[in-house]
mmCIF file of C-alpha atoms and ligand atoms in Angstrom:
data_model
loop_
_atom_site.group_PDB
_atom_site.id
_atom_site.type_symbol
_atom_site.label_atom_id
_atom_site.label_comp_id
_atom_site.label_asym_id
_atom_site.label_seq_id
_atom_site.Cartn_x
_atom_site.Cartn_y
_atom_site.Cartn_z
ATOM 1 C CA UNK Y 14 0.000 0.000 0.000
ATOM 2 C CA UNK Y 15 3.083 2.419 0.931
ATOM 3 C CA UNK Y 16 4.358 2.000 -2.203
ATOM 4 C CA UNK Y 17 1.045 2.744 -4.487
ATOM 5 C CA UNK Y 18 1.317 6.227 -3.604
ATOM 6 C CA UNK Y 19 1.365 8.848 -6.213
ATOM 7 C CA UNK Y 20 1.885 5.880 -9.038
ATOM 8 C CA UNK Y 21 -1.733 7.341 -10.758
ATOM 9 C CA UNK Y 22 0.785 9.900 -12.089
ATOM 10 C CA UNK Y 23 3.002 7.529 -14.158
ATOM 11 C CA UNK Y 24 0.917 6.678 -17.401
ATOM 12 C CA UNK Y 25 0.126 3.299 -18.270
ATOM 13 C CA UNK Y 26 1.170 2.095 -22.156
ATOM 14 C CA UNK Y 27 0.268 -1.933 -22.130
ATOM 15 C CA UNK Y 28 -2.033 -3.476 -19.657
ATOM 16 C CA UNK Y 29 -2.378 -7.200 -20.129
ATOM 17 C CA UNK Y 30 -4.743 -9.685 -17.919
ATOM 18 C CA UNK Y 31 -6.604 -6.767 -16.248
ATOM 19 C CA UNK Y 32 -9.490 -8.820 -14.433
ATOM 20 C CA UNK Y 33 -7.421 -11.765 -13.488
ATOM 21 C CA UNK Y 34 -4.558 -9.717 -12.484
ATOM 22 C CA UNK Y 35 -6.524 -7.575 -9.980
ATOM 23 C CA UNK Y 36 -8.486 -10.563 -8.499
ATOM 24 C CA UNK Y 37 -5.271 -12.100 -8.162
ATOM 25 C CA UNK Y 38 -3.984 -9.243 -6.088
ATOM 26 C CA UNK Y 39 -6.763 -9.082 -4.135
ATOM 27 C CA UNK Y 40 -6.749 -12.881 -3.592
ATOM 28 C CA UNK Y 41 -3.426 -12.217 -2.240
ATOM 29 C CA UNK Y 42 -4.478 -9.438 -0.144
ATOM 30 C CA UNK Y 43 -7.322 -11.637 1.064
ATOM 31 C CA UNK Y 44 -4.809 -14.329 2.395
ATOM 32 C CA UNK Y 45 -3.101 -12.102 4.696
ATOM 33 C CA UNK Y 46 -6.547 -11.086 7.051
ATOM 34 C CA UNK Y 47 -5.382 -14.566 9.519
ATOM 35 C CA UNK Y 48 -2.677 -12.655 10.112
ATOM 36 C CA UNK Y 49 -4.404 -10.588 11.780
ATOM 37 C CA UNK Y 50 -6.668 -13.234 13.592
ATOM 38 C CA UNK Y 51 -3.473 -14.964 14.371
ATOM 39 C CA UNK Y 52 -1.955 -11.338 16.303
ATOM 40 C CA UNK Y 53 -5.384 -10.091 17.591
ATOM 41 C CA UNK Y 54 -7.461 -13.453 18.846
ATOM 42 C CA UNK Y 55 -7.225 -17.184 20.172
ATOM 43 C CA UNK Y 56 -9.667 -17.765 17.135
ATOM 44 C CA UNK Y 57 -7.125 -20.122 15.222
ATOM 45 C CA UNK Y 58 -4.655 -20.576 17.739
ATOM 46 C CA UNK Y 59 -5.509 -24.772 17.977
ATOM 47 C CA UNK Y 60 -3.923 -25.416 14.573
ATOM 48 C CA UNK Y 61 -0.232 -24.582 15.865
ATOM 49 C CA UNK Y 62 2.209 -26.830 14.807
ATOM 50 C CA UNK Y 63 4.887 -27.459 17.226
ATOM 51 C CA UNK Y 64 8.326 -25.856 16.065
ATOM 52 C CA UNK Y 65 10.903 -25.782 18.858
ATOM 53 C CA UNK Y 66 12.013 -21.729 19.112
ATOM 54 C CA UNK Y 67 15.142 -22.201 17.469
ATOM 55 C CA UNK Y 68 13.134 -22.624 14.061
ATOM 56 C CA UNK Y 69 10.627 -20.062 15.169
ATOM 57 C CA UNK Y 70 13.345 -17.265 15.118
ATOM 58 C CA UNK Y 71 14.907 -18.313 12.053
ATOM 59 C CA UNK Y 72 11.513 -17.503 10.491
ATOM 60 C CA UNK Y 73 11.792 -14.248 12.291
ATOM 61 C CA UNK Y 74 15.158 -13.849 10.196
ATOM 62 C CA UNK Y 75 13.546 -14.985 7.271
ATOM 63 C CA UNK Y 76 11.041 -12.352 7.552
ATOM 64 C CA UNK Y 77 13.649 -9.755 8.249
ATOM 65 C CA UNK Y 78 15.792 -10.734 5.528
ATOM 66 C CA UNK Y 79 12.519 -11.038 3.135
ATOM 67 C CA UNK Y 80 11.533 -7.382 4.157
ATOM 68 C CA UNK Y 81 14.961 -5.804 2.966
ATOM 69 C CA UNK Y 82 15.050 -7.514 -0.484
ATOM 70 C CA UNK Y 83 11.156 -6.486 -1.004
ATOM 71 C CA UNK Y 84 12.600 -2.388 -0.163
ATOM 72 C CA UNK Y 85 15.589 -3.203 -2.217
ATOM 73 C CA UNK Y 86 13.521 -4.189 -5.002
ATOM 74 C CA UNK Y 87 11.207 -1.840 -4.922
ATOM 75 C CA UNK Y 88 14.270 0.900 -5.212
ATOM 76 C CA UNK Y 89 15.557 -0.258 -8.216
ATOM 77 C CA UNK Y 90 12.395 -0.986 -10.276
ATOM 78 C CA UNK Y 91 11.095 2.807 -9.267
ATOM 79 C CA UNK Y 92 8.496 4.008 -11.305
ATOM 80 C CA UNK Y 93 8.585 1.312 -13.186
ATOM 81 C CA UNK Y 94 6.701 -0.761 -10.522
ATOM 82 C CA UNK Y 95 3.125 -2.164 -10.773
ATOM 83 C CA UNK Y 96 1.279 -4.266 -8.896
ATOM 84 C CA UNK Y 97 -0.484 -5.649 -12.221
ATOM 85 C CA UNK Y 98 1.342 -6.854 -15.607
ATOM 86 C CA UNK Y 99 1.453 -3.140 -16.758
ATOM 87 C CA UNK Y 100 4.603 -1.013 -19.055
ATOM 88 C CA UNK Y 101 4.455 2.468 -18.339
ATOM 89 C CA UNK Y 102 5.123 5.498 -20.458
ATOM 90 C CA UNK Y 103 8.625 5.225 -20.628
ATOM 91 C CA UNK Y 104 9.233 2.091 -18.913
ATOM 92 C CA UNK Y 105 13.142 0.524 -19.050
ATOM 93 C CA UNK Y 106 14.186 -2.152 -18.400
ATOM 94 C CA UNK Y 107 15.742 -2.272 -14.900
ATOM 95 C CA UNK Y 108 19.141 -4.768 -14.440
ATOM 96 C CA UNK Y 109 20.856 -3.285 -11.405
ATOM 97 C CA UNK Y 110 20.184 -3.829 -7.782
ATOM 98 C CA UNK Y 111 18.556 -7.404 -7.019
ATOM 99 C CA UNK Y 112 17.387 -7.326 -10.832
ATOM 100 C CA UNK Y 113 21.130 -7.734 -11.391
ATOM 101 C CA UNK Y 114 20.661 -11.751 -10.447
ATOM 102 C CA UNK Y 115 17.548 -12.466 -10.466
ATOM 103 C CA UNK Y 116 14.644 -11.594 -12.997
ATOM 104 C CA UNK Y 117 11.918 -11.686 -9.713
ATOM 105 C CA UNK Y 118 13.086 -10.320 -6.606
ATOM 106 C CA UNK Y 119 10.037 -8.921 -5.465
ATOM 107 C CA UNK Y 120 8.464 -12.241 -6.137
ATOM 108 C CA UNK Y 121 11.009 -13.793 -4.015
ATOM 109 C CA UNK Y 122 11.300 -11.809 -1.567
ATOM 110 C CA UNK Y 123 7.657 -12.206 -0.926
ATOM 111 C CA UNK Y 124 7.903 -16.443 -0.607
ATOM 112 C CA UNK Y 125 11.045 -15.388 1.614
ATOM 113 C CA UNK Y 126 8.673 -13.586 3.989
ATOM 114 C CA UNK Y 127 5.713 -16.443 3.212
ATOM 115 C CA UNK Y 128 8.407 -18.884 4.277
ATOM 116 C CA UNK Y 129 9.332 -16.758 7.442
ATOM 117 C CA UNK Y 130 5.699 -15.898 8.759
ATOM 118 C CA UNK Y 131 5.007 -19.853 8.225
ATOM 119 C CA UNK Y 132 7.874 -20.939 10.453
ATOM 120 C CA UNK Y 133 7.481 -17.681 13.253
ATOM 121 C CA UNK Y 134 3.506 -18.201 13.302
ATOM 122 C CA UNK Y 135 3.784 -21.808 13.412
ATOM 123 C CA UNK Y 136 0.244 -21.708 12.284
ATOM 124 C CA UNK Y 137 -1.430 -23.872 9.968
ATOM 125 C CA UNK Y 138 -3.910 -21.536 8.798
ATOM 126 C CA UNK Y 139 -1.349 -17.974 8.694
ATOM 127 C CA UNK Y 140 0.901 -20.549 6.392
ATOM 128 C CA UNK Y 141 -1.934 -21.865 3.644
ATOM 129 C CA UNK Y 142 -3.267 -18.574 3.549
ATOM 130 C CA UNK Y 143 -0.380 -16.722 2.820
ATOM 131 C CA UNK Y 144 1.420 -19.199 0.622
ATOM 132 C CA UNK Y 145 -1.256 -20.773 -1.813
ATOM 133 C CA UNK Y 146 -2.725 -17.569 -3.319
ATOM 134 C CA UNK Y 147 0.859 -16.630 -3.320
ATOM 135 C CA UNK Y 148 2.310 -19.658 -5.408
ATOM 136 C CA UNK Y 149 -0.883 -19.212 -7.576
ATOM 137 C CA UNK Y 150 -0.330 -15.760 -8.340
ATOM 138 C CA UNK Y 151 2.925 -16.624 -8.885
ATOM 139 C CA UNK Y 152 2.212 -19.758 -11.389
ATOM 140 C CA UNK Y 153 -0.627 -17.871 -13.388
ATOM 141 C CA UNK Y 154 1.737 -14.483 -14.046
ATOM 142 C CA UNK Y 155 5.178 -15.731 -14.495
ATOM 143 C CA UNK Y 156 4.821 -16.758 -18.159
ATOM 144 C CA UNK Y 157 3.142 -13.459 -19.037
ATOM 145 C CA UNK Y 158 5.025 -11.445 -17.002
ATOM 146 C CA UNK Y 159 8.466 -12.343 -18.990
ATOM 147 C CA UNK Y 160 6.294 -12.295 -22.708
ATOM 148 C CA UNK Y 161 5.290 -9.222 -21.872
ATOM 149 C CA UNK Y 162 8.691 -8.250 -21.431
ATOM 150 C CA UNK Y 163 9.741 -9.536 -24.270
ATOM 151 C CA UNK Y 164 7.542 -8.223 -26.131
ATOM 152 C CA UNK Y 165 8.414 -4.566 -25.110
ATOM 153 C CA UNK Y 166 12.045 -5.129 -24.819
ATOM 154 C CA UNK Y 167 13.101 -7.797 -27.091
ATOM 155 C CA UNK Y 168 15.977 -9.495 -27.257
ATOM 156 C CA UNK Y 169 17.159 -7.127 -24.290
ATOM 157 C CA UNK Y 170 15.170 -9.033 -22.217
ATOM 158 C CA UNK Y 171 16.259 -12.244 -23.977
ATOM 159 C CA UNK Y 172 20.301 -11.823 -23.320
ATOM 160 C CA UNK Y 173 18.719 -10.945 -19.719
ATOM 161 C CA UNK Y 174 17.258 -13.585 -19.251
ATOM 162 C CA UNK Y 175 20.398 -15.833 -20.309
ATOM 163 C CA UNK Y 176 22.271 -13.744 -17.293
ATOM 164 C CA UNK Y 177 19.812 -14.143 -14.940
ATOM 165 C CA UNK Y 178 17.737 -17.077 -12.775
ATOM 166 C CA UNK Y 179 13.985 -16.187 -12.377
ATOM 167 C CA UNK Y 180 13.898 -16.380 -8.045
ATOM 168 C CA UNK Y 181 17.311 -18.110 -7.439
ATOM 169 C CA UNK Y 182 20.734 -16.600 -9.272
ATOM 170 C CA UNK Y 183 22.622 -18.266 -11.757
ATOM 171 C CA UNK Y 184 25.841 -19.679 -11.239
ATOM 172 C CA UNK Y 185 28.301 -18.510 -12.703
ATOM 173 C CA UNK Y 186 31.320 -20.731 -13.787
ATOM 174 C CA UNK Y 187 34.113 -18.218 -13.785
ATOM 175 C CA UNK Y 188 37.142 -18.127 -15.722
ATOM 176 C CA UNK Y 189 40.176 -19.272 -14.298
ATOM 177 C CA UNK Y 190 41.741 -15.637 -13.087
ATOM 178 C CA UNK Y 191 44.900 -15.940 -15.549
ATOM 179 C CA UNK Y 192 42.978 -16.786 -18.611
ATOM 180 C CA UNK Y 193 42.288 -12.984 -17.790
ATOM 181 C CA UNK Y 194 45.923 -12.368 -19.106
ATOM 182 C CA UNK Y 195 46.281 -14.756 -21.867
HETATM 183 N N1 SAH O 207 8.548 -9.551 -11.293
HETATM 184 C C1 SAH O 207 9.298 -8.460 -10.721
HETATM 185 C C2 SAH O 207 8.492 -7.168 -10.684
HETATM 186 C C3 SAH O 207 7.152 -7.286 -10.013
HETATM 187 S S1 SAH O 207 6.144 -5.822 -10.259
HETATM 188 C C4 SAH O 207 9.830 -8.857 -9.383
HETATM 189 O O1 SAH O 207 9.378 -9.876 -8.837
HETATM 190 O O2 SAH O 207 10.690 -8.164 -8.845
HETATM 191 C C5 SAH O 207 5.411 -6.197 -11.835
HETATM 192 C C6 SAH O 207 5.747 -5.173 -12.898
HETATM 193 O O3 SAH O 207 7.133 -4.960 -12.922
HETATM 194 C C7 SAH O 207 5.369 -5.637 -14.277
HETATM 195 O O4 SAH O 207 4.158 -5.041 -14.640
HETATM 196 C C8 SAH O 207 6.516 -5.181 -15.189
HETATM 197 O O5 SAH O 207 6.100 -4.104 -15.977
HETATM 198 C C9 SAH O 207 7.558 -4.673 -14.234
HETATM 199 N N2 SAH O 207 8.876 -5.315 -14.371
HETATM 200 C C10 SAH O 207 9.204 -6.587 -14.102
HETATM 201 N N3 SAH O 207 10.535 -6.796 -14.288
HETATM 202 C C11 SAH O 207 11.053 -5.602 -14.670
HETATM 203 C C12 SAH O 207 12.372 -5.134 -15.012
HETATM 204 N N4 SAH O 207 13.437 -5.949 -14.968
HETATM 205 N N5 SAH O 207 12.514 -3.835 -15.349
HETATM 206 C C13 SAH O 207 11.470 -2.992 -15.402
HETATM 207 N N6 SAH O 207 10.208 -3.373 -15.097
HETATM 208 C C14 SAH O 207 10.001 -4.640 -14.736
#
């Protein structure tokens, strides 16, 4: 929500998906509201699953560690951010920050945090809430997400996509460092 603000102002050029994109943000949106039964009531509190602490705080770093890629991300893609499959009136192609290794930061740094309020909640119901609309979201828009790319940035996107993993960076086999001098 922070980081809708004042994005009206930045024109939209493509839109692809409309409907299903929206309902899939607000399905997302929708999975979150245990959350809030989970902090504020006992409602749901029977479908614990017993993790010892030790794996309860390394969900809260996973959360923590989640949190700074999502800001990191959401630095380096700017204006060029949507929360739908959108290109904007002068929309480029963003490659540095997180975008430098991965293609989908934002989407990973979202099952980061997923994977961090499972394990800290230790809560059936916060985990399938949060994850499945998640990981369906994430299923349905992938494909378009990257042809609608490619369609707007062409083989830009393509030699991008050779340099980069979609959530997990590519490993890179390096040269031996004196082939450097040969
Ligand atoms: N999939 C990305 C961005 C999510 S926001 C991530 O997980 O970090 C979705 C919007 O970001 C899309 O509408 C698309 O227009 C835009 N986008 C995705 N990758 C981009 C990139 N490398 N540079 C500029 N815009 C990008």
């Amino acid at each position: 929500m922070y980081y809708q603000r004042g994005r009206r102002k930045f024109k939209r050029a493509v839109v692809k998906h409309e409907q299903r994109e929206k309902f899939l943000y607000y399905l997302v949106g929708l999975g979150l509201i245990p959350i809030l039964f989970y902090l504020l009531t006992s409602w749901i509190d029977t479908f614990r699953f017993p993790f010892p602490p030790g794996v309860r705080w390394l969900g809260a770093g996973l959360i923590f560690a989640g949190d700074l890629l999502f800001i990191w991300s959401h630095r380096a893609l700017g204006r060029n951010w949507s929360p739908v499959l959108e290109i904007r009136k002068g929309h480029i192609l963003v490659t540095s920050g997180p975008y430098k290794f991965i293609r989908h930061p934002m989407y990973a740094a979202i099952f980061i945090i997923g994977i961090g309020i499972s394990l800290f909640s230790s809560n059936w119901i916060v985990a399938l809430s949060y994850m499945l609309p998640v990981i369906f979201m994430y299923l349905i828009r992938i494909a378009d997400e990257e042809k609608m790319m490619i369609e707007k940035f062409g083989d830009e996107y393509r030699a991008y996509m050779i340099r980069t993993g979609r959530l997990i960076p590519k490993l890179r086999i390096s040269r031996p460092f004196y082939k450097r001098y040969l």
